[in-house]
Backbone as numpy.savetxt, mean C-alpha at the origin, in Angstrom:
# Nx Ny Nz CAx CAy CAz Cx Cy Cz
26.44 0.45 4.33 25.64 1.74 3.92 26.25 2.97 4.18
26.35 3.92 3.33 27.03 5.09 3.51 26.41 6.00 4.55
27.11 6.62 5.38 26.65 7.53 6.41 25.72 8.59 6.04
25.88 9.10 4.81 25.00 10.25 4.38 23.57 9.57 3.73
23.39 8.46 3.87 22.30 7.86 3.18 20.93 8.35 3.91
19.94 8.81 3.21 18.85 9.35 4.05 17.61 8.34 3.96
17.07 7.96 5.16 16.16 6.95 5.18 14.79 7.67 4.65
13.96 7.15 3.71 12.85 7.84 3.18 11.53 7.17 3.26
11.55 5.86 3.44 10.30 5.14 3.54 10.33 3.80 4.04
9.25 3.23 4.50 9.18 1.83 5.09 8.29 1.01 4.27
8.74 -0.23 4.14 7.81 -1.25 3.33 7.48 -2.47 4.43
6.14 -2.61 4.10 5.56 -3.65 4.88 4.92 -4.65 3.97
4.64 -6.11 4.23 4.04 -7.02 3.48 3.27 -7.79 4.43
2.35 -8.54 3.59 1.54 -9.70 4.05 1.42 -10.67 2.92
1.83 -11.95 3.45 1.83 -13.15 2.41 0.80 -14.03 2.73
0.11 -14.53 1.69 -0.97 -15.64 1.89 -0.70 -16.60 2.86
-1.41 -16.72 3.98 -1.22 -17.75 5.05 -0.64 -17.04 6.22
-0.25 -15.75 6.23 0.05 -15.06 7.34 -1.12 -14.81 8.18
-1.09 -14.62 9.38 -2.22 -14.32 10.37 -2.40 -12.88 10.13
-3.77 -12.49 10.18 -4.22 -11.22 10.37 -4.58 -10.67 11.75
-4.54 -9.47 12.00 -5.04 -9.04 13.40 -6.58 -9.12 13.51
-6.90 -9.38 14.60 -8.36 -9.38 14.80 -8.77 -8.11 15.25
-9.83 -7.51 14.40 -10.15 -6.06 14.77 -11.74 -6.14 14.95
-12.13 -5.53 16.02 -13.51 -5.55 16.17 -14.42 -4.99 15.20
-15.58 -5.47 14.99 -16.45 -4.92 13.93 -16.67 -3.41 14.07
-16.81 -2.93 12.90 -17.15 -1.32 12.91 -18.67 -1.30 12.25
-19.61 -0.79 13.05 -21.04 -0.94 12.41 -21.33 -0.43 11.14
-21.83 -1.07 10.30 -22.25 -0.47 9.06 -21.14 -0.35 8.10
-19.86 -0.73 8.37 -18.80 -0.62 7.34 -18.81 -1.57 6.34
-18.77 -1.24 5.11 -18.46 -2.10 3.93 -17.45 -1.66 3.12
-16.92 -2.61 2.49 -15.66 -2.40 1.57 -15.78 -3.26 0.41
-15.35 -2.71 -0.75 -15.54 -3.46 -1.90 -14.84 -2.75 -3.09
-14.41 -3.44 -4.14 -13.87 -2.64 -5.24 -15.03 -1.66 -5.82
-14.82 -0.76 -6.53 -15.77 0.12 -7.25 -15.24 0.44 -8.73
-16.32 0.58 -9.53 -16.16 1.03 -10.81 -16.84 2.41 -11.09
-17.24 3.10 -9.92 -17.92 4.32 -10.18 -16.91 5.51 -10.35
-16.78 5.66 -11.63 -15.73 6.73 -11.97 -16.14 8.26 -11.49
-17.52 8.63 -11.51 -17.94 9.72 -11.04 -17.55 9.92 -9.55
-17.94 8.94 -8.78 -17.55 9.03 -7.35 -16.08 9.01 -7.01
-15.41 8.31 -7.82 -13.85 8.30 -7.63 -13.32 9.59 -8.00
-13.79 10.27 -9.15 -13.42 11.56 -9.53 -13.68 12.68 -8.17
-14.96 12.51 -7.80 -15.17 13.42 -6.55 -14.44 13.24 -5.41
-14.17 11.83 -4.94 -13.33 11.58 -3.85 -11.92 11.87 -3.91
-11.24 11.65 -5.03 -9.84 11.69 -5.29 -9.46 12.93 -5.85
-10.19 13.83 -6.68 -9.86 14.81 -7.38 -9.22 14.44 -8.84
-9.05 13.18 -8.92 -8.32 12.78 -10.29 -9.32 13.13 -11.45
-8.86 13.44 -12.57 -9.53 13.71 -13.76 -9.81 12.38 -14.52
-10.65 12.54 -15.43 -10.91 11.26 -16.20 -9.88 10.57 -16.85
-8.90 11.36 -17.36 -7.72 10.74 -18.05 -6.89 10.07 -16.99
-6.61 10.71 -15.77 -5.78 10.00 -14.65 -6.61 8.67 -14.31
-7.96 8.80 -14.12 -8.63 7.62 -13.68 -8.37 6.50 -14.66
-8.82 6.94 -15.97 -8.55 5.83 -17.13 -7.26 5.25 -17.08
-6.22 6.07 -17.12 -4.75 5.56 -17.09 -4.61 4.61 -16.01
-4.97 4.70 -14.61 -4.85 3.85 -13.61 -5.57 2.63 -13.97
-6.80 2.70 -14.32 -7.64 1.47 -14.67 -6.83 0.64 -15.64
-6.40 1.33 -16.84 -5.70 0.63 -17.82 -4.37 0.12 -17.32
-3.91 0.44 -16.52 -2.65 0.01 -16.01 -2.93 -1.31 -14.90
-4.14 -1.60 -14.76 -4.38 -2.72 -13.74 -4.49 -2.24 -12.42
-4.81 -1.09 -12.24 -4.99 -0.70 -10.86 -6.51 -0.77 -10.51
-6.89 -1.36 -9.27 -8.19 -1.57 -8.91 -8.52 -0.61 -7.70
-9.45 0.13 -7.91 -10.03 1.07 -6.63 -10.74 0.21 -5.85
-10.55 0.60 -4.51 -11.58 0.07 -3.44 -12.04 1.10 -2.71
-13.23 1.00 -2.17 -14.03 1.96 -1.45 -14.58 1.47 -0.14
-14.50 2.19 0.88 -14.99 1.84 2.08 -16.25 2.83 2.34
-17.33 2.35 2.83 -18.48 3.02 3.17 -18.99 2.88 4.53
-19.44 3.71 5.29 -20.33 3.49 6.38 -21.84 3.92 5.99
-22.57 2.83 5.92 -23.95 3.01 5.37 -23.75 3.35 3.93
-24.39 4.46 3.41 -24.23 4.91 1.97 -22.99 5.88 1.79
-22.38 6.42 2.90 -21.45 7.39 2.75 -20.08 6.80 2.59
-19.44 7.36 1.40 -17.90 6.99 1.23 -17.20 7.55 2.45
-16.24 6.75 2.86 -15.36 7.25 3.90 -13.79 7.04 3.78
-13.58 6.23 2.73 -12.22 5.87 2.55 -12.03 5.16 1.25
-10.85 5.31 0.56 -10.56 4.68 -0.66 -9.10 4.36 -0.75
-8.76 3.39 -1.70 -7.37 3.00 -1.84 -7.28 2.30 -3.19
-6.05 2.03 -3.73 -5.93 1.32 -4.81 -4.99 0.28 -4.75
-5.16 -0.86 -5.52 -4.40 -2.13 -5.59 -3.86 -2.09 -7.13
-2.58 -2.11 -7.03 -1.68 -2.25 -8.27 -1.50 -3.64 -8.41
-1.84 -4.21 -9.76 -1.81 -5.70 -9.98 -0.68 -5.91 -11.04
-0.17 -5.13 -11.73 0.83 -5.28 -12.73 2.18 -4.61 -12.49
2.06 -3.45 -12.18 3.27 -2.50 -12.02 2.83 -1.33 -11.33
3.74 -0.62 -10.66 3.33 0.56 -10.05 4.54 1.60 -10.09
4.18 2.78 -10.06 5.12 3.93 -10.00 5.22 4.48 -8.57
6.23 4.85 -8.06 6.42 5.67 -6.94 7.11 7.08 -7.40
6.27 7.81 -7.95 6.91 8.92 -8.67 7.96 9.88 -8.02
7.55 9.98 -6.71 8.47 11.13 -6.02 9.89 10.50 -5.72
10.03 9.11 -5.92 11.44 8.55 -5.87 11.79 8.04 -7.21
11.01 8.27 -8.20 11.46 7.71 -9.51 11.71 6.26 -9.68
10.97 5.43 -8.91 11.10 4.04 -8.89 9.68 3.40 -9.66
10.03 2.32 -10.31 8.87 1.68 -10.94 8.97 0.31 -10.44
7.80 -0.27 -9.82 7.80 -1.62 -9.51 7.13 -2.48 -10.48
7.96 -3.59 -10.74 7.31 -4.67 -11.80 7.12 -5.96 -10.92
5.97 -6.30 -11.07 5.55 -7.48 -10.18 5.76 -8.74 -10.77
6.05 -9.85 -9.81 6.02 -11.21 -10.04 4.53 -11.58 -9.94
4.05 -12.69 -10.52 2.80 -13.20 -10.45 2.35 -13.30 -9.05
1.23 -12.70 -8.59 0.66 -12.70 -7.25 1.17 -11.60 -6.39
2.04 -10.77 -7.01 2.29 -9.51 -6.21 1.14 -8.56 -6.33
1.00 -7.85 -5.22 0.17 -6.64 -5.31 0.72 -5.51 -4.51
0.54 -4.32 -4.93 1.10 -3.00 -4.18 -0.15 -2.16 -3.97
-0.38 -1.92 -2.69 -1.47 -1.23 -2.00 -0.98 0.31 -1.95
-1.71 1.07 -2.47 -1.13 2.58 -2.52 -2.36 3.52 -2.64
-1.96 4.91 -2.27 -2.93 5.94 -2.55 -4.07 5.84 -1.68
-3.96 5.45 -0.41 -5.11 5.28 0.64 -5.34 6.57 1.19
-6.74 6.91 1.28 -7.16 8.23 2.02 -8.44 7.84 2.77
-8.48 8.13 4.03 -9.48 8.11 4.72 -9.92 9.71 4.91
-11.26 9.79 4.52 -11.74 11.29 4.76 -11.61 11.91 5.97
-11.24 13.12 6.02 -10.95 13.71 7.36 -12.14 13.37 8.49
-13.31 13.53 8.15 -14.46 13.35 9.30 -14.31 11.89 9.75
-13.67 10.93 9.02 -13.79 9.62 9.51 -12.54 9.04 10.06
-11.57 9.82 10.03 -10.07 9.45 10.71 -10.20 9.05 12.19
-9.32 8.12 12.52 -9.25 7.78 13.89 -10.32 6.67 14.37
-10.95 6.04 13.33 -11.93 5.01 13.70 -11.33 3.73 13.29
-10.18 3.43 12.72 -9.75 2.21 12.23 -10.25 1.72 10.92
-10.49 2.69 10.07 -11.15 2.36 8.74 -9.96 1.72 7.92
-8.86 2.39 7.90 -7.59 2.00 7.13 -7.19 0.70 7.28
-6.89 0.22 8.72 -6.64 -1.25 8.66 -7.65 -2.24 8.20
-8.82 -1.86 8.34 -9.87 -2.83 8.03 -10.07 -2.74 6.50
-9.78 -1.79 5.78 -9.84 -1.67 4.42 -8.56 -2.47 3.81
-7.44 -2.53 4.44 -6.24 -3.24 4.04 -6.57 -4.64 4.30
-7.26 -5.05 5.45 -7.66 -6.47 5.58 -8.83 -6.94 4.68
-9.64 -5.99 4.29 -10.62 -6.50 3.17 -9.89 -6.85 2.02
-9.05 -6.04 1.48 -8.24 -6.29 0.42 -7.51 -7.75 0.38
-6.86 -7.82 1.52 -6.18 -9.16 1.60 -7.07 -10.40 1.72
-8.21 -10.07 2.16 -9.17 -11.30 2.23 -9.91 -11.78 1.00
-10.05 -10.44 0.04 -10.87 -10.74 -1.06 -10.25 -10.55 -2.43
-8.90 -10.43 -2.24 -8.12 -10.41 -3.57 -7.54 -11.85 -3.67
-8.26 -12.76 -4.28 -7.88 -14.23 -4.47 -6.73 -14.53 -5.19
-6.17 -13.52 -6.02 -5.05 -13.70 -6.78 -3.86 -13.25 -6.15
-3.89 -12.32 -5.07 -2.80 -11.75 -4.37 -2.14 -12.60 -3.40
-0.88 -13.01 -3.73 -0.14 -13.84 -2.77 0.86 -13.13 -1.90
1.33 -12.06 -2.42 2.31 -11.27 -1.55 1.80 -9.89 -1.74
1.19 -9.14 -0.73 0.72 -7.84 -0.87 1.82 -6.96 0.07
2.08 -5.80 -0.84 3.05 -4.89 -0.31 2.37 -3.53 -0.15
2.87 -2.76 0.98 2.34 -1.36 1.11 3.64 -0.64 1.76
3.78 0.65 1.15 4.72 1.38 1.78 4.19 2.67 2.20
5.23 3.44 2.83 4.71 4.94 3.27 6.09 5.63 3.57
5.73 6.89 3.47 6.82 7.99 3.87 7.33 7.56 5.38
8.51 7.77 5.51 9.22 7.73 6.98 8.49 8.41 8.04
7.84 9.53 7.77 7.29 10.35 8.80 5.79 10.20 8.95
5.16 9.28 8.08 3.83 9.05 8.15 3.35 7.93 9.21
3.22 8.50 10.48 2.98 7.67 11.62 1.66 7.04 11.40
0.74 7.90 11.00 -0.67 7.26 10.95 -0.82 6.04 10.09
-0.05 6.11 8.85 -0.01 4.83 8.05 0.73 3.81 8.60
1.91 3.86 9.36 2.41 3.02 10.10 1.70 2.29 10.99
0.90 3.10 11.86 0.03 2.36 12.84 -1.13 1.56 12.28
-1.65 2.12 11.16 -2.76 1.43 10.46 -2.27 0.06 9.73
-1.23 0.19 9.04 -0.56 -0.99 8.55 -0.27 -2.01 9.55
0.28 -1.72 10.65 0.68 -2.74 11.64 -0.59 -3.29 12.30
-1.54 -2.40 12.41 -2.76 -2.89 13.17 -3.61 -4.00 12.21
-3.32 -3.81 10.90 -3.87 -4.74 10.07 -3.31 -6.12 9.95
-2.12 -6.09 10.49 -1.28 -7.28 10.43 -0.10 -7.61 9.48
0.14 -6.37 8.97 1.35 -6.61 7.82 2.57 -6.50 8.67
3.66 -7.12 8.08 4.88 -7.26 8.67 5.88 -6.09 8.06
6.55 -5.38 8.89 7.55 -4.58 8.53 8.85 -5.29 7.90
9.28 -4.81 6.91 10.33 -5.62 6.25 11.55 -4.77 6.06
11.59 -3.50 6.05 12.63 -2.76 5.88 12.39 -1.24 5.47
13.53 -0.46 5.38 13.67 0.96 5.14 14.25 1.08 3.81
13.51 2.06 2.89 14.30 2.45 1.63 15.06 3.66 2.01
16.31 3.72 1.65 17.45 4.79 1.74 17.61 5.40 0.31
17.76 6.74 0.36 18.30 7.46 -0.77 19.76 7.68 -0.46
20.61 7.18 -1.55 22.21 7.29 -1.47 22.49 8.65 -2.08
23.61 9.25 -1.72 23.76 10.53 -2.45 24.29 10.32 -3.89
24.96 9.23 -4.12 25.53 8.90 -5.64 25.05 7.85 -6.23
24.28 6.84 -5.51 24.07 5.56 -6.14 22.52 5.18 -6.27
21.66 6.22 -6.10 20.29 5.90 -6.19 19.85 5.45 -4.92
19.26 4.32 -4.70 18.68 3.74 -3.44 19.26 2.37 -2.99
18.82 2.08 -1.67 19.23 0.99 -1.02 18.31 0.45 -0.06
17.96 -0.73 0.22 17.12 -1.33 1.01 17.59 -2.02 2.07
17.37 -1.65 3.37 17.89 -2.15 4.56 16.71 -2.94 5.33
17.17 -4.36 5.59 16.13 -5.12 6.23 15.89 -4.71 7.60
14.68 -4.95 8.06 14.33 -4.72 9.48 13.31 -5.97 9.88
13.21 -6.83 8.95 12.25 -7.92 9.22 12.85 -9.10 8.69
11.93 -10.24 8.32 12.36 -11.45 7.82 13.20 -11.08 6.60
14.39 -11.67 6.54 15.50 -11.43 5.46 14.75 -11.88 4.09
14.15 -13.03 4.15 13.52 -13.42 2.81 12.62 -12.41 2.25
11.86 -11.84 3.11 10.76 -10.79 2.72 11.66 -9.48 2.41
12.56 -9.09 3.03 13.40 -7.84 2.83 14.08 -8.02 1.37
14.39 -9.36 1.13 15.07 -9.56 -0.23 14.08 -9.46 -1.20
12.74 -10.02 -0.95 11.66 -9.94 -2.00 11.17 -8.47 -2.27
11.28 -7.66 -1.30 11.10 -6.18 -1.30 12.04 -5.51 -2.19
13.35 -5.84 -2.02 14.40 -5.22 -2.73 14.34 -5.50 -4.23
13.83 -6.84 -4.60 13.63 -7.13 -5.92 12.46 -6.37 -6.48
11.44 -6.35 -5.69 10.01 -5.47 -6.10 10.53 -3.98 -6.53
11.34 -3.45 -5.63 11.77 -2.12 -5.77 12.85 -1.92 -6.69
13.51 -3.02 -7.13 14.74 -3.09 -7.99 15.73 -2.15 -7.50
15.90 -2.32 -6.13 17.16 -1.66 -5.52 18.10 -2.63 -4.79
19.19 -2.38 -4.58 20.16 -3.34 -3.88 19.68 -3.54 -2.33
19.74 -4.82 -1.75 19.54 -4.98 -0.44 20.89 -4.91 0.27
20.90 -3.93 1.25 22.07 -3.67 1.92 22.62 -4.93 2.80
23.64 -5.28 3.09 23.91 -6.41 3.75 25.50 -6.36 4.11
């Protein structure tokens, strides 16, 4: 890898059969997919066209509530996903899922909702065999929540000065190789 390569993001995965962390119950927390477009619009700020496009592309919105109050949301990509800030498009193999655009509302942060929402998706998406989640390098809160849920770190995405991107393994090599295929970037080695 070139010395001037810039680390920009981390990838994590959970494969069907992997253990999950045991998290204590959070009273009155429920999590499920939602089709409430008005609520999604209010929570996410996405307009109807953006919501429709996500849904048409096979993205499934999930919602966490405490009691009746929405506290967090996230999306599960089932066919493909774009990481716009890097210009990458992820094309999935059967059973791949990419978890993205998760937000815990400010008043509810620090209570462990994010890792529980990730686990709920893992447990209830019967078609997902390899679930992936990435985050910007400096997003420590995401890193903690993802690890707390039981996902395995597999590597770091680097931006190269002249050649695009490269993925460097930091976990099981077969999973890092699968991440590189998903990202359609070379695996450094």
